[in-house]
Short mmCIF file of N, CA and C in Angstrom, two decimals:
data_model
loop_
_atom_site.label_atom_id
_atom_site.label_comp_id
_atom_site.label_asym_id
_atom_site.label_seq_id
_atom_site.Cartn_x
_atom_site.Cartn_y
_atom_site.Cartn_z
N GLN A 1 -4.07 13.52 -3.35
CA GLN A 1 -4.74 12.36 -3.90
C GLN A 1 -3.77 11.19 -3.98
N VAL A 2 -4.29 10.03 -3.67
CA VAL A 2 -3.49 8.82 -3.72
C VAL A 2 -3.49 8.25 -5.12
N GLN A 3 -2.32 7.90 -5.60
CA GLN A 3 -2.20 7.25 -6.90
C GLN A 3 -1.25 6.07 -6.79
N LEU A 4 -1.66 4.94 -7.34
CA LEU A 4 -0.85 3.73 -7.35
C LEU A 4 -0.80 3.23 -8.79
N VAL A 5 0.40 2.97 -9.29
CA VAL A 5 0.57 2.55 -10.67
C VAL A 5 1.43 1.30 -10.72
N GLU A 6 0.85 0.21 -11.22
CA GLU A 6 1.55 -1.06 -11.32
C GLU A 6 2.21 -1.20 -12.70
N SER A 7 3.25 -2.03 -12.74
CA SER A 7 3.89 -2.39 -13.99
C SER A 7 4.59 -3.73 -13.81
N GLY A 8 5.00 -4.33 -14.92
CA GLY A 8 5.78 -5.54 -14.86
C GLY A 8 5.06 -6.81 -15.26
N GLY A 9 3.77 -6.73 -15.50
CA GLY A 9 3.03 -7.91 -15.92
C GLY A 9 3.41 -8.32 -17.33
N GLY A 10 2.98 -9.52 -17.70
CA GLY A 10 3.28 -10.02 -19.02
C GLY A 10 2.93 -11.48 -19.16
N LEU A 11 3.41 -12.08 -20.23
CA LEU A 11 3.18 -13.48 -20.55
C LEU A 11 4.45 -14.27 -20.32
N VAL A 12 4.36 -15.32 -19.51
CA VAL A 12 5.50 -16.19 -19.24
C VAL A 12 5.06 -17.64 -19.26
N GLN A 13 6.01 -18.53 -19.45
CA GLN A 13 5.73 -19.96 -19.39
C GLN A 13 5.76 -20.43 -17.94
N ALA A 14 5.05 -21.52 -17.68
CA ALA A 14 5.07 -22.12 -16.35
C ALA A 14 6.51 -22.36 -15.91
N GLY A 15 6.78 -22.03 -14.65
CA GLY A 15 8.12 -22.16 -14.12
C GLY A 15 8.95 -20.90 -14.23
N GLY A 16 8.47 -19.93 -14.98
CA GLY A 16 9.19 -18.69 -15.16
C GLY A 16 8.96 -17.70 -14.03
N SER A 17 9.51 -16.50 -14.21
CA SER A 17 9.46 -15.47 -13.18
C SER A 17 9.06 -14.12 -13.75
N LEU A 18 8.46 -13.31 -12.90
CA LEU A 18 8.16 -11.92 -13.20
C LEU A 18 8.33 -11.11 -11.93
N ARG A 19 8.66 -9.83 -12.08
CA ARG A 19 8.67 -8.92 -10.95
C ARG A 19 7.71 -7.77 -11.22
N LEU A 20 6.72 -7.64 -10.36
CA LEU A 20 5.77 -6.55 -10.46
C LEU A 20 6.24 -5.38 -9.60
N SER A 21 5.97 -4.17 -10.07
CA SER A 21 6.33 -2.97 -9.34
C SER A 21 5.10 -2.08 -9.19
N CYS A 22 5.06 -1.33 -8.11
CA CYS A 22 3.99 -0.38 -7.86
C CYS A 22 4.61 0.87 -7.27
N VAL A 23 4.38 2.01 -7.91
CA VAL A 23 4.87 3.28 -7.41
C VAL A 23 3.70 4.07 -6.85
N ALA A 24 3.90 4.65 -5.67
CA ALA A 24 2.84 5.36 -4.96
C ALA A 24 3.12 6.85 -4.91
N SER A 25 2.05 7.63 -4.85
CA SER A 25 2.15 9.07 -4.65
C SER A 25 0.93 9.55 -3.89
N GLY A 26 1.02 10.75 -3.33
CA GLY A 26 -0.12 11.33 -2.63
C GLY A 26 -0.33 10.81 -1.22
N MET A 27 0.68 10.23 -0.62
CA MET A 27 0.58 9.68 0.72
C MET A 27 1.94 9.70 1.39
N ILE A 28 1.94 9.52 2.71
CA ILE A 28 3.20 9.27 3.41
C ILE A 28 3.43 7.77 3.32
N PHE A 29 4.13 7.38 2.28
CA PHE A 29 4.25 5.98 1.91
C PHE A 29 4.77 5.11 3.05
N SER A 30 5.78 5.60 3.75
CA SER A 30 6.45 4.80 4.76
C SER A 30 5.55 4.43 5.94
N LEU A 31 4.42 5.10 6.11
CA LEU A 31 3.53 4.86 7.24
C LEU A 31 2.39 3.91 6.90
N ASN A 32 2.33 3.43 5.68
CA ASN A 32 1.20 2.63 5.22
C ASN A 32 1.57 1.18 4.93
N THR A 33 0.67 0.29 5.33
CA THR A 33 0.74 -1.08 4.84
C THR A 33 0.44 -1.07 3.34
N MET A 34 1.18 -1.88 2.59
CA MET A 34 0.95 -2.02 1.16
C MET A 34 0.69 -3.50 0.86
N GLY A 35 -0.08 -3.74 -0.19
CA GLY A 35 -0.41 -5.11 -0.51
C GLY A 35 -0.56 -5.36 -1.99
N TRP A 36 -0.45 -6.63 -2.35
CA TRP A 36 -0.74 -7.10 -3.69
C TRP A 36 -1.94 -8.05 -3.61
N TYR A 37 -2.86 -7.86 -4.53
CA TYR A 37 -4.05 -8.69 -4.66
C TYR A 37 -4.17 -9.13 -6.11
N ARG A 38 -4.97 -10.15 -6.36
CA ARG A 38 -5.17 -10.59 -7.73
C ARG A 38 -6.61 -11.02 -7.94
N GLN A 39 -7.03 -10.97 -9.20
CA GLN A 39 -8.40 -11.32 -9.53
C GLN A 39 -8.47 -11.98 -10.89
N THR A 40 -9.19 -13.10 -10.93
CA THR A 40 -9.48 -13.83 -12.15
C THR A 40 -10.97 -13.67 -12.45
N PRO A 41 -11.36 -13.56 -13.73
CA PRO A 41 -12.79 -13.45 -14.04
C PRO A 41 -13.60 -14.55 -13.37
N GLY A 42 -14.69 -14.16 -12.72
CA GLY A 42 -15.55 -15.10 -12.04
C GLY A 42 -15.17 -15.39 -10.61
N LYS A 43 -14.05 -14.84 -10.15
CA LYS A 43 -13.61 -15.06 -8.78
C LYS A 43 -13.45 -13.72 -8.06
N GLN A 44 -13.56 -13.78 -6.73
CA GLN A 44 -13.39 -12.61 -5.89
C GLN A 44 -11.92 -12.21 -5.85
N ARG A 45 -11.67 -10.92 -5.75
CA ARG A 45 -10.30 -10.45 -5.61
C ARG A 45 -9.71 -11.00 -4.32
N GLU A 46 -8.52 -11.55 -4.40
CA GLU A 46 -7.92 -12.22 -3.25
C GLU A 46 -6.57 -11.63 -2.88
N LEU A 47 -6.27 -11.72 -1.60
CA LEU A 47 -4.98 -11.29 -1.08
C LEU A 47 -3.87 -12.17 -1.61
N VAL A 48 -2.78 -11.57 -2.03
CA VAL A 48 -1.56 -12.28 -2.39
C VAL A 48 -0.51 -12.11 -1.30
N ALA A 49 -0.23 -10.86 -0.94
CA ALA A 49 0.77 -10.57 0.06
C ALA A 49 0.60 -9.15 0.57
N THR A 50 0.98 -8.92 1.83
CA THR A 50 0.99 -7.58 2.39
C THR A 50 2.31 -7.35 3.11
N ILE A 51 2.68 -6.09 3.22
CA ILE A 51 3.87 -5.71 3.97
C ILE A 51 3.55 -4.44 4.73
N THR A 52 3.78 -4.45 6.04
CA THR A 52 3.45 -3.32 6.89
C THR A 52 4.55 -2.27 6.85
N SER A 53 4.29 -1.16 7.54
CA SER A 53 5.25 -0.07 7.58
C SER A 53 6.57 -0.48 8.23
N ASP A 54 6.52 -1.45 9.15
CA ASP A 54 7.74 -1.91 9.80
C ASP A 54 8.32 -3.17 9.17
N GLY A 55 7.75 -3.60 8.04
CA GLY A 55 8.31 -4.71 7.31
C GLY A 55 7.73 -6.08 7.59
N SER A 56 6.69 -6.16 8.42
CA SER A 56 6.04 -7.45 8.66
C SER A 56 5.30 -7.90 7.41
N ILE A 57 5.42 -9.17 7.06
CA ILE A 57 4.91 -9.69 5.80
C ILE A 57 3.92 -10.82 6.03
N ASN A 58 2.90 -10.84 5.20
CA ASN A 58 1.92 -11.92 5.19
C ASN A 58 1.69 -12.37 3.75
N TYR A 59 1.67 -13.70 3.54
CA TYR A 59 1.43 -14.27 2.22
C TYR A 59 0.22 -15.19 2.23
N ALA A 60 -0.46 -15.23 1.11
CA ALA A 60 -1.46 -16.27 0.91
C ALA A 60 -0.75 -17.63 0.84
N ASP A 61 -1.41 -18.66 1.35
CA ASP A 61 -0.81 -19.99 1.34
C ASP A 61 -0.42 -20.44 -0.07
N SER A 62 -1.20 -20.04 -1.05
CA SER A 62 -0.98 -20.49 -2.42
C SER A 62 0.32 -19.97 -3.03
N VAL A 63 0.90 -18.91 -2.46
CA VAL A 63 2.10 -18.33 -3.04
C VAL A 63 3.31 -18.42 -2.12
N LYS A 64 3.15 -18.93 -0.92
CA LYS A 64 4.27 -19.04 0.01
C LYS A 64 5.39 -19.87 -0.58
N GLY A 65 6.60 -19.37 -0.46
CA GLY A 65 7.76 -20.06 -0.99
C GLY A 65 8.05 -19.75 -2.44
N ARG A 66 7.14 -19.07 -3.11
CA ARG A 66 7.32 -18.73 -4.52
C ARG A 66 7.36 -17.23 -4.77
N PHE A 67 6.56 -16.47 -4.03
CA PHE A 67 6.47 -15.02 -4.21
C PHE A 67 7.14 -14.31 -3.05
N THR A 68 7.70 -13.13 -3.32
CA THR A 68 8.31 -12.31 -2.29
C THR A 68 7.85 -10.87 -2.46
N ILE A 69 7.29 -10.30 -1.40
CA ILE A 69 6.91 -8.89 -1.40
C ILE A 69 8.00 -8.09 -0.71
N SER A 70 8.27 -6.90 -1.21
CA SER A 70 9.26 -6.02 -0.61
C SER A 70 8.87 -4.57 -0.87
N ARG A 71 9.52 -3.66 -0.16
CA ARG A 71 9.23 -2.25 -0.37
C ARG A 71 10.48 -1.43 -0.26
N ASP A 72 10.48 -0.29 -0.94
CA ASP A 72 11.56 0.67 -0.91
C ASP A 72 10.93 2.00 -0.56
N ASN A 73 11.02 2.39 0.70
CA ASN A 73 10.35 3.61 1.15
C ASN A 73 10.93 4.87 0.51
N ALA A 74 12.22 4.88 0.23
CA ALA A 74 12.84 6.04 -0.40
C ALA A 74 12.28 6.28 -1.79
N LYS A 75 11.99 5.20 -2.51
CA LYS A 75 11.43 5.30 -3.85
C LYS A 75 9.91 5.26 -3.86
N LYS A 76 9.29 5.03 -2.69
CA LYS A 76 7.84 4.90 -2.57
C LYS A 76 7.32 3.81 -3.50
N MET A 77 7.98 2.66 -3.44
CA MET A 77 7.61 1.55 -4.30
C MET A 77 7.45 0.27 -3.50
N VAL A 78 6.59 -0.59 -4.00
CA VAL A 78 6.42 -1.93 -3.47
C VAL A 78 6.54 -2.90 -4.64
N TYR A 79 7.15 -4.06 -4.38
CA TYR A 79 7.44 -5.03 -5.42
C TYR A 79 6.85 -6.38 -5.07
N LEU A 80 6.62 -7.16 -6.10
CA LEU A 80 6.23 -8.56 -5.93
C LEU A 80 7.06 -9.40 -6.88
N GLN A 81 8.03 -10.12 -6.34
CA GLN A 81 8.84 -11.04 -7.13
C GLN A 81 8.11 -12.37 -7.18
N MET A 82 7.81 -12.84 -8.37
CA MET A 82 7.04 -14.06 -8.56
C MET A 82 7.92 -15.08 -9.27
N ASN A 83 8.22 -16.17 -8.59
CA ASN A 83 9.03 -17.25 -9.15
C ASN A 83 8.20 -18.52 -9.24
N SER A 84 8.69 -19.47 -10.02
CA SER A 84 8.02 -20.76 -10.19
C SER A 84 6.54 -20.58 -10.51
N LEU A 85 6.28 -19.71 -11.46
CA LEU A 85 4.89 -19.38 -11.78
C LEU A 85 4.14 -20.57 -12.35
N LYS A 86 2.87 -20.63 -11.98
CA LYS A 86 1.97 -21.69 -12.41
C LYS A 86 0.82 -21.09 -13.21
N PRO A 87 0.19 -21.87 -14.09
CA PRO A 87 -0.95 -21.34 -14.83
C PRO A 87 -2.04 -20.78 -13.93
N GLU A 88 -2.23 -21.35 -12.74
CA GLU A 88 -3.24 -20.85 -11.83
C GLU A 88 -2.90 -19.50 -11.21
N ASP A 89 -1.68 -19.00 -11.44
CA ASP A 89 -1.32 -17.65 -11.02
C ASP A 89 -1.82 -16.60 -11.99
N THR A 90 -2.32 -17.02 -13.14
CA THR A 90 -2.84 -16.08 -14.13
C THR A 90 -3.96 -15.25 -13.53
N ALA A 91 -3.81 -13.93 -13.61
CA ALA A 91 -4.78 -13.01 -13.02
C ALA A 91 -4.36 -11.59 -13.32
N VAL A 92 -5.24 -10.65 -13.01
CA VAL A 92 -4.86 -9.25 -12.96
C VAL A 92 -4.39 -8.97 -11.55
N TYR A 93 -3.21 -8.42 -11.41
CA TYR A 93 -2.62 -8.14 -10.11
C TYR A 93 -2.74 -6.65 -9.79
N TYR A 94 -3.21 -6.37 -8.57
CA TYR A 94 -3.46 -5.01 -8.14
C TYR A 94 -2.63 -4.64 -6.92
N CYS A 95 -2.16 -3.42 -6.91
CA CYS A 95 -1.49 -2.83 -5.77
C CYS A 95 -2.52 -2.09 -4.91
N ARG A 96 -2.41 -2.21 -3.58
CA ARG A 96 -3.36 -1.57 -2.68
C ARG A 96 -2.64 -0.91 -1.52
N MET A 97 -3.16 0.23 -1.10
CA MET A 97 -2.68 0.89 0.11
C MET A 97 -3.59 0.53 1.26
N GLY A 98 -3.03 0.07 2.37
CA GLY A 98 -3.80 -0.24 3.56
C GLY A 98 -4.55 -1.55 3.43
N VAL A 99 -5.38 -1.84 4.44
CA VAL A 99 -6.17 -3.07 4.45
C VAL A 99 -7.66 -2.80 4.52
N PHE A 100 -8.05 -1.57 4.82
CA PHE A 100 -9.46 -1.21 4.76
C PHE A 100 -9.65 0.15 4.10
N SER A 101 -8.86 0.39 3.08
CA SER A 101 -8.98 1.57 2.24
C SER A 101 -9.57 1.16 0.91
N ASN A 102 -9.83 2.14 0.07
CA ASN A 102 -10.30 1.87 -1.28
C ASN A 102 -9.33 2.46 -2.31
N TYR A 103 -8.05 2.40 -1.98
CA TYR A 103 -7.02 2.91 -2.87
C TYR A 103 -6.33 1.75 -3.56
N TRP A 104 -6.57 1.64 -4.86
CA TRP A 104 -6.05 0.57 -5.69
C TRP A 104 -5.36 1.12 -6.93
N GLY A 105 -4.41 0.36 -7.43
CA GLY A 105 -3.84 0.66 -8.73
C GLY A 105 -4.78 0.19 -9.83
N GLN A 106 -4.35 0.40 -11.08
CA GLN A 106 -5.18 0.04 -12.22
C GLN A 106 -5.11 -1.44 -12.58
N GLY A 107 -4.12 -2.13 -12.05
CA GLY A 107 -3.93 -3.55 -12.32
C GLY A 107 -2.97 -3.81 -13.46
N THR A 108 -2.29 -4.94 -13.39
CA THR A 108 -1.41 -5.38 -14.46
C THR A 108 -1.64 -6.87 -14.69
N GLN A 109 -1.76 -7.24 -15.96
CA GLN A 109 -2.11 -8.62 -16.32
C GLN A 109 -0.90 -9.53 -16.26
N VAL A 110 -1.05 -10.65 -15.58
CA VAL A 110 -0.05 -11.71 -15.56
C VAL A 110 -0.68 -12.95 -16.16
N THR A 111 -0.06 -13.48 -17.21
CA THR A 111 -0.56 -14.68 -17.86
C THR A 111 0.54 -15.73 -17.88
N VAL A 112 0.25 -16.90 -17.35
CA VAL A 112 1.22 -17.99 -17.28
C VAL A 112 0.72 -19.13 -18.15
N SER A 113 1.47 -19.47 -19.18
CA SER A 113 1.07 -20.53 -20.10
C SER A 113 1.57 -21.88 -19.61
N SER A 114 0.86 -22.94 -20.01
CA SER A 114 1.21 -24.29 -19.60
C SER A 114 2.42 -24.80 -20.35
#
């Protein structure tokens, strides 16, 4: 069974930083694309960033230059370093395996105050 567990969310002021972590189990982690998504009440869950098995990365335009996705295959973890946070980054952030799977973490809340 696939399990994804996020951590690292919290409350920060605008301009601050957070690093989100996601640990995976129940899969051959190194062979899977991993991604971060976020969702605000009333809005559709949206892509933040993805990283493929060979390290190719894709970011949403809204976070380019501010967020960095990375992975550690030995630890079966994926990270999202978030810098220069803005209030509009406030959302629940989810870890996902693949791009057309239904394997998600439970989510971690990120709140950015003005």
